[in-house]
XYZ file of C-alpha atoms in Angstrom:
536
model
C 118.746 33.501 -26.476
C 119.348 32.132 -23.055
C 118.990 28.672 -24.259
C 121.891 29.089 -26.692
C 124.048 30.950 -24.175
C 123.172 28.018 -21.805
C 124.309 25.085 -24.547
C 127.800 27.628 -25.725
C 128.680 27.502 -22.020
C 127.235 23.899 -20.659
C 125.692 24.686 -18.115
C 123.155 22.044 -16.563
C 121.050 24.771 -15.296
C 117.397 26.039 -16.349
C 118.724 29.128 -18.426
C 115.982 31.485 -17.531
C 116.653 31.206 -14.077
C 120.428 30.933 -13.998
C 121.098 33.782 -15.836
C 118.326 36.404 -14.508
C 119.479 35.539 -11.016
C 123.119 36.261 -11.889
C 122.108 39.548 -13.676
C 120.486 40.329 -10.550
C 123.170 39.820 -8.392
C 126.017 41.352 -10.830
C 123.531 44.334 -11.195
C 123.391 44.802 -7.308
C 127.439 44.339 -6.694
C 127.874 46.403 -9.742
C 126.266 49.038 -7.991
C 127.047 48.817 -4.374
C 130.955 48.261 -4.421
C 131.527 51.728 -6.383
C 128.579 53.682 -5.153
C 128.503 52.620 -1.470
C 127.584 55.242 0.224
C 124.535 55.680 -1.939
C 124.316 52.037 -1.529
C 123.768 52.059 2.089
C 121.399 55.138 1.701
C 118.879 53.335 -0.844
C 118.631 50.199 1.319
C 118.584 52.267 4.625
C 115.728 53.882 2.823
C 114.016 50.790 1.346
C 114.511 49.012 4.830
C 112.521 51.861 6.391
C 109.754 51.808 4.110
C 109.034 48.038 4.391
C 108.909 48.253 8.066
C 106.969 51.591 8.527
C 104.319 49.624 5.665
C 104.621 45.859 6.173
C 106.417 45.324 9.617
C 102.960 44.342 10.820
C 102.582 41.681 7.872
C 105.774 40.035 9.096
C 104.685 39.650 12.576
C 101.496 38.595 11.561
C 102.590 36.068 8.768
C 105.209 34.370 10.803
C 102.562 33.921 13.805
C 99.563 33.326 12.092
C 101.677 30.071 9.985
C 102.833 28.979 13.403
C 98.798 28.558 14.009
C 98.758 26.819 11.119
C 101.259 24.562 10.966
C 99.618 23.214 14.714
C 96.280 22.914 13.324
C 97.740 20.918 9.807
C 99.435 18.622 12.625
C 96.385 18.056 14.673
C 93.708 17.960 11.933
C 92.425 15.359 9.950
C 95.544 15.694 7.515
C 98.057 14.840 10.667
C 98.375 11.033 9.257
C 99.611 11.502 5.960
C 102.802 11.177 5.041
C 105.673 12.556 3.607
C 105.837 9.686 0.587
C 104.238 6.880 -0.445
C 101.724 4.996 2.423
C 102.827 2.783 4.420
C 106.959 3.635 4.186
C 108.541 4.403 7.350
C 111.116 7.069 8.095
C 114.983 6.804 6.419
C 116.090 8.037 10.200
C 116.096 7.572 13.171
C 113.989 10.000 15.706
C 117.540 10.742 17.917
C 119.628 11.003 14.262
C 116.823 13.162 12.717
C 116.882 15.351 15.558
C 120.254 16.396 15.368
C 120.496 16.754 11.875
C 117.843 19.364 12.652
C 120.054 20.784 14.864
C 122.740 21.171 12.330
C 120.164 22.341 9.477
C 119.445 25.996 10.883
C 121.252 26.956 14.056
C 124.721 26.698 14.417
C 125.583 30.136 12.968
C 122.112 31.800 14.807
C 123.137 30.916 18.354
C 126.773 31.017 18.026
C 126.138 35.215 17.348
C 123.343 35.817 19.394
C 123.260 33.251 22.363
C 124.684 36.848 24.753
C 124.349 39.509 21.809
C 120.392 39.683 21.716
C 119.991 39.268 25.133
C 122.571 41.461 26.938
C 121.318 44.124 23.971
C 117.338 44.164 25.231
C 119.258 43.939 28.557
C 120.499 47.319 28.094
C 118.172 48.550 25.798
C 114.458 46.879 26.476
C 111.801 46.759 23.767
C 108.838 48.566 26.397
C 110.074 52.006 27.213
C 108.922 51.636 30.559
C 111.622 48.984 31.431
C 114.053 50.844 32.933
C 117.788 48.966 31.046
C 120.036 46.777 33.615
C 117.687 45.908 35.988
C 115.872 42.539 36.855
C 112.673 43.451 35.313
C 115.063 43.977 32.118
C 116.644 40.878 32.426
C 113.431 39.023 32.147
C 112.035 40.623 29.214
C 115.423 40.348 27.425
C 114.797 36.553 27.907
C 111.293 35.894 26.719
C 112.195 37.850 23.493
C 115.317 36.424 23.170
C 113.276 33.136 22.811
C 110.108 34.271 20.976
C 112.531 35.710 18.062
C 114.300 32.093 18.010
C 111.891 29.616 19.694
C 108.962 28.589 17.972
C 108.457 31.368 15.373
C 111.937 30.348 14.120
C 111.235 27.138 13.210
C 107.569 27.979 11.830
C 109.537 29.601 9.032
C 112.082 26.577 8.327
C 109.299 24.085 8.964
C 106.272 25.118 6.881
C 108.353 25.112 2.998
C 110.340 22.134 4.875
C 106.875 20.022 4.734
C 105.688 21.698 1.635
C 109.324 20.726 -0.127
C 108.966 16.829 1.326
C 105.235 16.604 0.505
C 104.897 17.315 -3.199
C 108.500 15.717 -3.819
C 107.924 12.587 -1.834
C 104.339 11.729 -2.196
C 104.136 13.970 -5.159
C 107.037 13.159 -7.241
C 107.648 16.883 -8.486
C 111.097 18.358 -8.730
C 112.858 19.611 -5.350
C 112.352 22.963 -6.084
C 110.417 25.637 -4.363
C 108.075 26.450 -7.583
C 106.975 22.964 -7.339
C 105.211 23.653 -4.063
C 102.458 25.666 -5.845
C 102.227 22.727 -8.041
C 98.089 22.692 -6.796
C 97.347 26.122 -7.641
C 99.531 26.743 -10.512
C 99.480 23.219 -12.181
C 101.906 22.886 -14.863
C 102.676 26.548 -15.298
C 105.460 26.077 -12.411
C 107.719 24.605 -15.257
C 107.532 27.708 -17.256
C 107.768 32.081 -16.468
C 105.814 32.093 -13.187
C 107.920 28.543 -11.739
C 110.903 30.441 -12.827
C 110.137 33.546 -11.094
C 109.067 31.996 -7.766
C 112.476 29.598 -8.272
C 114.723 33.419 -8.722
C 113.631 34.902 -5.649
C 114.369 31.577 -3.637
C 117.693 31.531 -5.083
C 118.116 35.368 -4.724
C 116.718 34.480 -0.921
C 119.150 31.834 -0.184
C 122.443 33.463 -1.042
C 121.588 36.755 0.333
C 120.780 35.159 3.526
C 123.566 32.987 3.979
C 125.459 36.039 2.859
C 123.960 37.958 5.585
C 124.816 35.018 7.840
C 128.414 34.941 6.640
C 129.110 38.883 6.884
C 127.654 38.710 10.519
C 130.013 35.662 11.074
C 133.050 37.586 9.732
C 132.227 40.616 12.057
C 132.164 38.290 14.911
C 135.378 35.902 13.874
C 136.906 39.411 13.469
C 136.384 40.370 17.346
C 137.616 36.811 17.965
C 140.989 36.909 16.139
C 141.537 40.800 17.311
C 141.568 39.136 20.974
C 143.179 35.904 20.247
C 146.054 37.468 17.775
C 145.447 40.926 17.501
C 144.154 41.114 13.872
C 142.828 44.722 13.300
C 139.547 45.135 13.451
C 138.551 47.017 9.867
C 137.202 46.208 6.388
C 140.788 45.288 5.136
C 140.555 42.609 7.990
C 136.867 41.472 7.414
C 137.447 41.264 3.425
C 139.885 38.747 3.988
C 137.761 36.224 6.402
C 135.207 36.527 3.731
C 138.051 35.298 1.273
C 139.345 32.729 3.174
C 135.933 31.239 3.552
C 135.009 31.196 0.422
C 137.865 29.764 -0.526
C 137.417 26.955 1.596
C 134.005 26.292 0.909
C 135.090 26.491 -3.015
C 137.555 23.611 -2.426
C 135.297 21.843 -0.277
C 132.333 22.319 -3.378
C 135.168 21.386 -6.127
C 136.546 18.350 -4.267
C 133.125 16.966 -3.205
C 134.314 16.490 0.608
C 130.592 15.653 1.266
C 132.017 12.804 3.876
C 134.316 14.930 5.522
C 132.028 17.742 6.117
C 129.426 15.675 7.215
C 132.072 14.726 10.226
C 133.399 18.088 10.222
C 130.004 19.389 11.049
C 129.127 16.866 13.519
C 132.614 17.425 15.324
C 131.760 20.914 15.631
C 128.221 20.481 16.739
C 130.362 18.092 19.897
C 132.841 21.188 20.265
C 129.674 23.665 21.013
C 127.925 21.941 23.335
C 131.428 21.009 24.811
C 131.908 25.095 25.364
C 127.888 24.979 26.471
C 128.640 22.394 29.069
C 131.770 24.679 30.305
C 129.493 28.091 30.727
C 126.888 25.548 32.936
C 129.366 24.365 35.285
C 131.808 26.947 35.313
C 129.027 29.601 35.228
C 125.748 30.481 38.049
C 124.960 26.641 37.570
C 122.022 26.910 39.717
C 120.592 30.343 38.902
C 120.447 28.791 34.924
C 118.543 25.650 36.047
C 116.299 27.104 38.339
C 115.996 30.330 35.432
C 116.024 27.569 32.582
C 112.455 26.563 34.393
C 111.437 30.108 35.005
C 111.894 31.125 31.107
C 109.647 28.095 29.782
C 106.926 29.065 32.160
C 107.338 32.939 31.177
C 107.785 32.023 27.256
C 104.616 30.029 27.268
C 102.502 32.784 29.034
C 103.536 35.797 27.420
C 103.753 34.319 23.535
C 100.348 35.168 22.782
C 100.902 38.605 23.455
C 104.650 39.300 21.905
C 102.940 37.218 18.681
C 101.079 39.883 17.805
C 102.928 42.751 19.486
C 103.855 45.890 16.245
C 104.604 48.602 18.251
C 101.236 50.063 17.580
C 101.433 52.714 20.478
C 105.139 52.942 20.716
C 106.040 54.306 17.335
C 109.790 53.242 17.900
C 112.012 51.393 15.281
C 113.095 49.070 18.131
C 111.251 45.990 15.828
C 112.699 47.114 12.424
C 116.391 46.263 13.839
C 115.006 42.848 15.988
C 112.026 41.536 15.224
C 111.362 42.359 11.627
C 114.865 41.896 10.711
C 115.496 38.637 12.589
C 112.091 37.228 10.600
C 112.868 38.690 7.953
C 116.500 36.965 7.514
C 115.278 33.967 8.651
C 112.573 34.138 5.851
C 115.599 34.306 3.489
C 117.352 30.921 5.041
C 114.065 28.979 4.458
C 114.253 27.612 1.298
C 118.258 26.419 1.996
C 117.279 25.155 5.600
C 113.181 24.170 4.089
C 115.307 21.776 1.636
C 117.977 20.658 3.674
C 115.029 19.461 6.286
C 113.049 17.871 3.383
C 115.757 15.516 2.236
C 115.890 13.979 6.070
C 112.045 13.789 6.832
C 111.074 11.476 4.084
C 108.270 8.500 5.277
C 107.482 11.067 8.550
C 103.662 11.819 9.447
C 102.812 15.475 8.907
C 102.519 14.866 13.094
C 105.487 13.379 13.287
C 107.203 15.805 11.127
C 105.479 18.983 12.661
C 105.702 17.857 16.787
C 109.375 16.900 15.833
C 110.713 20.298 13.825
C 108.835 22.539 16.247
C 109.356 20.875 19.878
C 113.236 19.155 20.089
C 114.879 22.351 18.205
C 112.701 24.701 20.545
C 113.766 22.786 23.665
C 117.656 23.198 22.678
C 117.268 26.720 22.088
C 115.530 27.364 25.451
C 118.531 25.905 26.977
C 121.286 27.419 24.723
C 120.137 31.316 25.329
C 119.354 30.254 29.337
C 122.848 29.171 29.702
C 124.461 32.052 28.104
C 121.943 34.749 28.550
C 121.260 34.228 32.030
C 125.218 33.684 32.832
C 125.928 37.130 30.750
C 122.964 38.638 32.603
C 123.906 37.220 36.101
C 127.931 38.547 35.413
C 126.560 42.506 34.830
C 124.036 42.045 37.544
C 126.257 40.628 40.458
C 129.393 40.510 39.436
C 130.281 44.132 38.194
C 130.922 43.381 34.494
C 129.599 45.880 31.615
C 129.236 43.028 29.114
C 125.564 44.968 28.116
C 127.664 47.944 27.601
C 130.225 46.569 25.495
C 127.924 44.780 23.378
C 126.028 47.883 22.647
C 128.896 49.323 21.239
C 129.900 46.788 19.147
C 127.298 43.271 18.957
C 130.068 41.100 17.399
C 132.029 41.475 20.590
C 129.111 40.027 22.820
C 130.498 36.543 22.711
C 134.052 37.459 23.296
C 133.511 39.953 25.951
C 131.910 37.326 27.843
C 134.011 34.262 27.783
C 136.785 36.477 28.469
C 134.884 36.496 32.094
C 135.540 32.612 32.747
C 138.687 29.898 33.347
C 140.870 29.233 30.400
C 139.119 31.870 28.060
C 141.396 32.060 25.681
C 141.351 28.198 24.785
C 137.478 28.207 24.843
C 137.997 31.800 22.639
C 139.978 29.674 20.229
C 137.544 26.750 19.956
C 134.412 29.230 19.911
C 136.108 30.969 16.827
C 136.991 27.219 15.435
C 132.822 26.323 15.704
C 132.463 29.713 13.718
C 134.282 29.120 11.140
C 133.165 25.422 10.596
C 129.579 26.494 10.725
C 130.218 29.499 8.292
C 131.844 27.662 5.753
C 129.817 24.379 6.259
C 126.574 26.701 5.362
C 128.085 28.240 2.450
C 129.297 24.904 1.004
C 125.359 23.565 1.556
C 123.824 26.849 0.226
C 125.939 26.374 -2.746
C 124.818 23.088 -3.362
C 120.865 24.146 -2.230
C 121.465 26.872 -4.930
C 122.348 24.922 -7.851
C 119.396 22.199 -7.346
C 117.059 25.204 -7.646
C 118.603 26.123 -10.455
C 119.415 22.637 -12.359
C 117.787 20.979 -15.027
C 115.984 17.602 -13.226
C 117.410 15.543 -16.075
C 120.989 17.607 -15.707
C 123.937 16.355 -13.458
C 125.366 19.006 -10.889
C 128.527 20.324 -12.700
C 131.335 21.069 -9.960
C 132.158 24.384 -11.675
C 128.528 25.576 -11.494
C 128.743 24.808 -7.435
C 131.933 26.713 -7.081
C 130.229 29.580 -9.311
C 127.443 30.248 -6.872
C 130.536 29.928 -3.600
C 132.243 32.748 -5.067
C 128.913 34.533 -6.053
C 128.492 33.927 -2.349
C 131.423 35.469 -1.192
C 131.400 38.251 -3.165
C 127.585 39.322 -2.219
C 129.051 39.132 1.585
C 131.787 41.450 1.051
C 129.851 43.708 -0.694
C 127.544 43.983 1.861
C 130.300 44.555 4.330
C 131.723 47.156 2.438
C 128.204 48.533 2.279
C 127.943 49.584 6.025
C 128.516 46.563 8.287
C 125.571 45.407 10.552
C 123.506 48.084 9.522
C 123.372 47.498 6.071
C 122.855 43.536 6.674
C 120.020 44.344 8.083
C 118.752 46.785 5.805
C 118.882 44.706 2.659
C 117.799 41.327 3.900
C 114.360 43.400 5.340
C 113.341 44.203 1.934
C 114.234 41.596 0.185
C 113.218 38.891 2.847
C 109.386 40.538 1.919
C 108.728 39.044 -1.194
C 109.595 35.468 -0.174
C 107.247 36.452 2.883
C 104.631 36.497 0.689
C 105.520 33.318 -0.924
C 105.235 31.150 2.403
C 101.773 32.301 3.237
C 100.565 31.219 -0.780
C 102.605 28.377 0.720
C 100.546 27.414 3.245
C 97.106 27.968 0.883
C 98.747 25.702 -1.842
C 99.732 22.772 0.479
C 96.244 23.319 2.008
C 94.593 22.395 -1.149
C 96.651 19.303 -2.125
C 96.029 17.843 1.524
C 92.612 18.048 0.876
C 92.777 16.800 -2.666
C 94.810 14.110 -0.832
C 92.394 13.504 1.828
C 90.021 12.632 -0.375
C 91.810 10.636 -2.598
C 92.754 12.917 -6.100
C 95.495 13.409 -7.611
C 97.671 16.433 -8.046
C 96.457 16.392 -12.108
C 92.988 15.924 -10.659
C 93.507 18.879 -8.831
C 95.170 20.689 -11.100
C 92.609 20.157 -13.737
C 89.486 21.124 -11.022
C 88.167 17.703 -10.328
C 88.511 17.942 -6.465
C 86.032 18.696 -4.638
C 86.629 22.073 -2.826
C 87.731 22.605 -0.066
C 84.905 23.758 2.702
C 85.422 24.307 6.678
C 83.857 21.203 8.061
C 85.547 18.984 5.936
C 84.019 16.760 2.800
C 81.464 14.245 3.379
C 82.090 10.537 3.452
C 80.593 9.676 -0.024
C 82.774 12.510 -1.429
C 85.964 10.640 -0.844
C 87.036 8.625 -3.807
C 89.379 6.281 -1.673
C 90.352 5.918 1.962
C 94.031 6.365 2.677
C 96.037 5.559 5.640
C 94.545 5.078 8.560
C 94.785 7.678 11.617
C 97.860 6.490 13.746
C-alpha cells in the first residue's frame, strides 16, 4: 500500500518511513491544536512520569557516554579513521572548528547565555543556597556549564562518530539505522531500520521545533522592546510563520551558498555583540571569573555527573537538567549528521579531542561573559535582571542588554543573529530530515524539503499554542527518551565494529559472526587477521 501511494505521489522517499512519520505528526497536531488544554495536561503528565521513573537514566546515560567516548579516544581504537586508511581530513583544523561552532550552538547560547544562569541565580538547584548571593552566583555558573559544556557535546559527538564511521569507512547509507549496521546486519534496511530511522526523524523536527518555539518566545520579547509588538500567541504565531516561510524559500530556491555566508556573517555579528558585553561590561571580574569557572567546572563535574536529586525530592532537574538533555538528545541526529559530513579522514582522536575540547572552551567563555556580567549587574549594580527573568525567561537577554551603551542597536542585531540562526536550523533540519527519509538511489525533490519546513512550522506553533515554555519542555522530555535509549545501543554497536575493525573483519564478517568477540583485555596478536594503520 505505501509503496503505491509513494509511486501515485513521487515521492523519493522510503514509503514506510515517510508516511508513518507524517501520520505521527498529523495525529499529534490533530490532537493538540483543538484539544489544547488536554494537550498540555497529557504531556504535563507524561513529562512527569518520565522524570519521576527515568530522570536518573538520563543523567546517567549522558555521563556514562561522556566516559566512553574518552576511553574510545584514548584506547587502542583512537587511530582509526573516519574513511578509508591513509586519507587525510577534507578541512582544515581552524575551518572544522567553526563549522562546529555553527553545527549546534547558535540558537542554545543565544537563549540561555543570562537565562540559565541569572535563573539558578535566583533560584539555586541545593536548597541550602540561599538565591542572590555569591555562593549562588557560583553554583549558577558551574551548572550553567555542566548542562552545556562537555555533556552537551557527548550527545552531538557520539552518533556524530557513529554517522562518519560506518558511512565513511563503512560505506552504509547516512542514516541513523545504519549505525546498528554490526548488531542488526542487514535487517536495518527493512521494519526495525525503519523504526529506528522514524524516531530520528520524529527527534529531529520536534527538537528543532522546540528550538524554534523557544526562539519565537525570545524574538517576541525582542520586537515588544524594539517596536512594541504585543507580546501574545497572535504575535508568536506569526514569527513562527514568517520563519517558516523563509526557510521554505530558502529550501525551494536551494540558497545553499547564501546561507552558508549568511550563517557565517551571523556567527561574526555574535561574537561582535560578545566582544561588546567584554569591554563594555566588568572586563576584569569575567577574565579573572573566566579562570575561576574552569577550575570550579573541572572539580565539581564528577559530582553534578551523577547528581538525581536522590535526597532532595524536588522537580528542580525535570525543568533543567533532564529537559536540557533531553532536548539536546532530540538535536543529535540533525547536529550528529551535520558533524559527520565535515569530519571525514579525522582519527577517532582527532575527531573526539576536537568535538569535545574547542566547542567546550567557547562555551566556557560565552556563559562567563554574559553570566558573570548579568550576575555582577544584580550583585553591584542594583539591577533585578534574576527577577525579571524569573518571570518571564525569554526576556533574560533583553533585560540585560538594555543595561549597556547603545542597547537598542545591539537589541536589533541580537534579534537579527536570532532569526538567522532560527531559520538557518530549520532550513538544515529540513534537509537532515529528508536524507533520513530518502531512497539512497532517489534525488532530493525540492517539494519534499519544503514539506518537512512547513511540517516544521506547524509542529512549533502547535506547541506554542499548547502552553508556551512549559509545554516545550514537557513534550521533548518524553519523547527525547526513546532516542536516549538509542545512543547508548549506539555506543555498544560502534563498540563492536571497532573491534571487528581492529582486528581486521569486515562489517559482513561481523554481521555474519566471524569476529572474534569482543573480551576486556583486548584480542591476542595471532587473532588479528591484518594490521591496519599504525598508532599516530
Amino acid at each position: 500500500m505505501f509503496e503505491k501511494l509513494a509511486r501515485l505521489l513521487g515521492l523519493s522517499a522510503i514509503p514506510q518511513i515517510f508516511f508513518i512519520a507524517v501520520g505521527i505528526l498529523v495525529l499529534f497536531v490533530g490532537f493538540a491544536i483543538p484539544f489544547n488544554d488536554q494537550f498540555a495536561a497529557f504531556f504535563d503528565m507524561l513529562g512527569a512520569f518520565t522524570f519521576v521513573n527515568f530522570g536518573w537514566f538520563y543523567v546517567l546515560s549522558v555521563s556514562g557516554l561522556l566516559l566512553f567516548l574518552i576511553w574510545i579516544a584514548t584506547g587502542r581504537y583512537g587511530h582509526i579513521r573516519l574513511g578509508p586508511d591513509g586519507v587525510g581530513p577534507e578541512y582544515g583544523t581552524v575551518t572544522w572548528f567553526c563549522m562546529l561552532f555553527a553545527a549546534g550552538v547558535g540558537t542554545i547560547l543565544m537563549f540561555w547565555g543570562v537565562a540559565e544562569p541569572m535563573s539558578h541565580f535566583a533560584n539555586p538547584p541545593m536548597g541550602e543556597v540561599e538565591g542572590g548571593t555569591k555562593d549562588a552566583a557560583r553554583l549558577a555558573m558551574n551548572f550553567s556549564l555542566y548542562h552545556y559544556g562537555l555533556h552537551t557535546w557527548t550527545i552531538f559527538t557520539l552518533p556524530a562518530l557513529a554517522i562518519g564511521y560506518f558511512t565513511y569507512r563503512q560505506g552504509l547509507p547516512m542514516r541513523i539505522s545504519s549505525v546498528f549496521y554490526s548488531v542488526l546486519g542487514d535487517r536495518i534496511y527493512g521494519p526495525v531500520g525503519w523504526a529506528i530511522d522514524i524516531i530520528a526523524l520524529l527527534g529531529t523536527l520536534f527538537g528543532v521545533a522546540v528550538s524554534v518555539g523557544l526562539g519565537t518566545l525570545q524574538l517576541n520579547t525582542g520586537m515588544n522592546y524594539l517596536f512594541g509588538l504585543p507580546k501574545n500567541q497572535i504575535a508568536e504565531l506569526g514569527i513562527v510563520a514568517g520563519i517558516t516561510l523563509v526557510a521554505s524559500i530558502s529550501v525551494a530556491l536551494g540558497l545553499d551558498k547564501g546561507i552558508k555566508r549568511l550563517s557565517e556573517f551571523n556567527i561574526i555579528i555574535a561574537l561582535v555583540i560578545l566582544a561588546f558585553v567584554a569591554v563594555t561590561g566588568p572586563t576584569l571580574f569575567i577574565v579573572s571569573g573566566t579562570v575561576q569557572n574552569i577550575g570550579a567546572y573541572l572539580h565539581n563535574l564528577p559530582w553534578m555527573a551523577f547528581w538525581t536529586e536522590a535526597y532532595n525530592e524536588g522537580s528542580w532537574q525535570r525543568h533543567w537538567t533532564v529537559f536540557y538533555f533531553a532536548w539536546t538528545i532530540s538535536w543529535a541526529p540533525y547536529v550528529g549528521i551535520f558533524i559527520a559530513r565535515i569530519s571525514k579522514g579525522r582519527t577517532i582522536r582527532q575527531f573526539v579531542g576536537g568535538a569535545l575540547g574547542a566547542p567546550l572552551l567557547f562555551t566556557m567563555v560565552w556563559f562567563s561573559v554574559f553570566g558573570m556580567s548579568a550576575i555582577d549587574l544584580d550583585l553591584n549594580h542594583g539591577t533585578d535582571i534574576a527577577g525579571q527573568v524569573q518571570e518571564d525567561v525569554s526576556v533574560a537577554l533583553f533585560s540585560f542588554l538594555e543595561q549597556f551603551p547603545w542597547s537598542g542597536l545591539i537589541s536589533a542585531l541580537a534579534v537579527i543573529v536570532i532569526v538567522v540562526f532560527l531559520t538557518t536550523s530549520a532550513d538544515s533540519a529540513a534537509l537532515v530530515v529528508d536524507l533520513l527519509s530518502r531512497r539512497d538511489d532517489q534525488p532530493s525533490l525540492t517539494w519534499q524539503r519544503v514539506f518537512w519546513t512547513l511540517l516544521l512550522g506547524l509542529v512549533a506553533g502547535t506547541l506554542l499554542l499548547g502552553g508556551g515554555l512549559q509545554a516545550l519542555q514537557n513534550v521533548i522530555t518524553a519523547l527525547g527518551f526513546p532516542f536516549c535509549v538509542l545512543l547508548v545501543f549506539m555506543a555498544y554497536s560502534l563498540t563492536r565494529a571497532l573491534h571487528a575493525d581492529y582486528l581486521g573483519y569486515s562489517m559482513e564478517e561481523l554481521a555474519q559472526g566471524k569476529a572474534p568477540p569482543m573480551g576486556p583485555m583486548g584480542p591476542l596478536p595471532h587473532e588479528r587477521k591484518g594490521v591496519g594503520e599504525k598508532e599516530e
